[in-house]
RNA sequence: GGUGAGGUUCCCGAGUGGCUAAAGGGAUCAGACUGUAAAUCUGACGCGCGAGCUUCGGUGGUUCGAAUCCACCCCUCACCA
């Protein structure tokens, strides 16, 4: 990585969507340690993998000696960013947003270094400088610098303005000004001269560079990262079962690991460039090797290992791999009772069985209650012999035989039942001692 | 404030009195094929093992019968003032 400049590396990874005056920015970054920021709005109690790209990019800047600021949007989160959103968003109340802000702060802190001298990272909250701001001051000092003509010309709000059926409220329209104000404030307080963000943020970022120039008389830069897309056109980071969150409480390390393992071939190498710190040369080598080889490629495996380690640490990765090995090797016989307990701890979905009333509860209900799907899906799977209990296929005729299927004597160590639905869904049922 | 257009099952979008749990597409899930890929084909897709139960912005009403008709209300958007 040392032979390339930062921008060259980012470019090679395909991580640059747009930037303000490339040449000047390149010089700026080479001349000195630059303070840069990226904002994360609290729209939930955890970030999801969509935020991983900017987060890791902050880290990349830091590795090159620059100082990253992670801005948590305590105030902007109250407003809602309209950029490229089809619809007006619901407002969350301020206590909720405040609690989310705290969670995001912790999460963001996992990725950047807070103790490395002059380029140590910092977390800032824009509520700190907007809370006390009164409307008139804001309108006179900040609002004056914005031309509504220019604002409505921005691509990011255009579809909302042109669109029949959905419009944009003044509140959301103002979002851009708030974000620009953030940049200007950070420029003043931290000498921050660069803002990075997703490509949907371009309009908001250039708003900030201009406001900084006008109010502070300083040159400021912007750089946007590409939107992560999948080759099949579906949305990245979301499965029908849910978003892939960074929080282990919301998406277990195991599920997280599986997500990356299941990435399509066509996306695996690009994702390695986006989401890992492996050099582009190494990644190209992996890709070339996979092309040579017959059968299953390595790319997804490397990706899953690297990203899981980044987000959940070595322990999270080990746990995820342990579960994966147990479930997909198909061989449960060499697992000890302790191993089963460990799998539960590691995040394999599990639930305890209650003997009482089991005889009149069909498998469909039992499995549905364990969140393995709804009744119809489970029935469908039973019909196709796609449900196995400890490796034994069950059919529709077993639907009313829950008590037999889950008889204690049938369980491994008289306690554990590993139920598999289809190829990939697993659930551990157990009798507590 | 006026005028017009709308609010259908996860999404898009048909549906104007019974044949409609509601066309079609997308997404999703399962099976075959595979590599825990992709593509393709098959099935499921409001809830329920089932009898059956609950839906079409809300509330009332007309009717043997309403997503479809009527009244009022709520919400969204556009244009005008």
Short mmCIF file of C-alpha atoms (C1' of nucleotides) in Angstrom, two decimals, chain A residues 165-167 240 258 261-262 264-265 297 300 324 328 364-365 374-375 379-380 384 399-400 422-424, chain B residues 10 27-39 42-45 47-50 76-78:
data_model
loop_
_atom_site.label_atom_id
_atom_site.label_comp_id
_atom_site.label_asym_id
_atom_site.label_seq_id
_atom_site.Cartn_x
_atom_site.Cartn_y
_atom_site.Cartn_z
CA UNK A 165 -47.73 12.14 -5.56
CA UNK A 166 -44.88 12.95 -3.21
CA UNK A 167 -43.41 16.28 -2.39
CA UNK A 240 -36.07 -10.20 3.05
CA UNK A 258 -23.08 -16.23 6.36
CA UNK A 261 -20.22 -16.12 2.38
CA UNK A 262 -23.32 -16.07 0.22
CA UNK A 264 -22.60 -13.76 -5.63
CA UNK A 265 -19.41 -14.58 -7.53
CA UNK A 297 -14.30 -20.06 -5.36
CA UNK A 300 -16.43 -15.30 -0.60
CA UNK A 324 -20.75 -22.94 10.19
CA UNK A 328 -22.73 -27.42 7.08
CA UNK A 364 -45.71 -26.23 11.70
CA UNK A 365 -46.63 -24.23 14.80
CA UNK A 374 -44.56 -19.05 8.66
CA UNK A 375 -46.83 -22.04 8.76
CA UNK A 379 -45.74 -27.01 5.52
CA UNK A 380 -44.31 -26.58 2.06
CA UNK A 384 -40.74 -31.65 0.09
CA UNK A 399 -46.66 -32.88 11.48
CA UNK A 400 -48.75 -34.11 14.39
CA UNK A 422 -34.04 -26.13 3.55
CA UNK A 423 -30.33 -25.86 3.02
CA UNK A 424 -29.50 -22.86 5.09
"C1'" C B 10 -44.01 -6.64 1.49
"C1'" A B 27 -39.17 -9.33 -3.96
"C1'" U B 28 -39.12 -13.50 -0.67
"C1'" C B 29 -39.21 -18.83 0.79
"C1'" A B 30 -38.77 -24.15 -0.55
"C1'" G B 31 -37.47 -28.14 -4.36
"C1'" A B 32 -34.55 -29.89 -8.74
"C1'" C B 33 -29.64 -28.57 -10.78
"C1'" U B 34 -25.10 -26.80 -8.10
"C1'" G B 35 -20.42 -24.59 -5.13
"C1'" U B 36 -24.44 -22.77 1.38
"C1'" A B 37 -23.04 -19.31 -6.33
"C1'" A B 38 -25.47 -17.54 -11.01
"C1'" A B 39 -28.99 -18.87 -14.72
"C1'" U B 42 -41.26 -26.31 -10.39
"C1'" G B 43 -44.13 -25.10 -6.11
"C1'" A B 44 -45.60 -21.69 -2.10
"C1'" C B 45 -46.54 -16.70 -1.16
"C1'" C B 47 -53.36 -16.13 9.00
"C1'" G B 48 -54.43 -21.21 10.31
"C1'" C B 49 -52.45 -28.67 10.37
"C1'" G B 50 -57.62 -28.15 9.51
"C1'" U B 76 -51.15 12.44 0.43
"C1'" C B 77 -50.22 15.03 -3.98
"C1'" A B 78 -50.91 18.67 -8.03
#
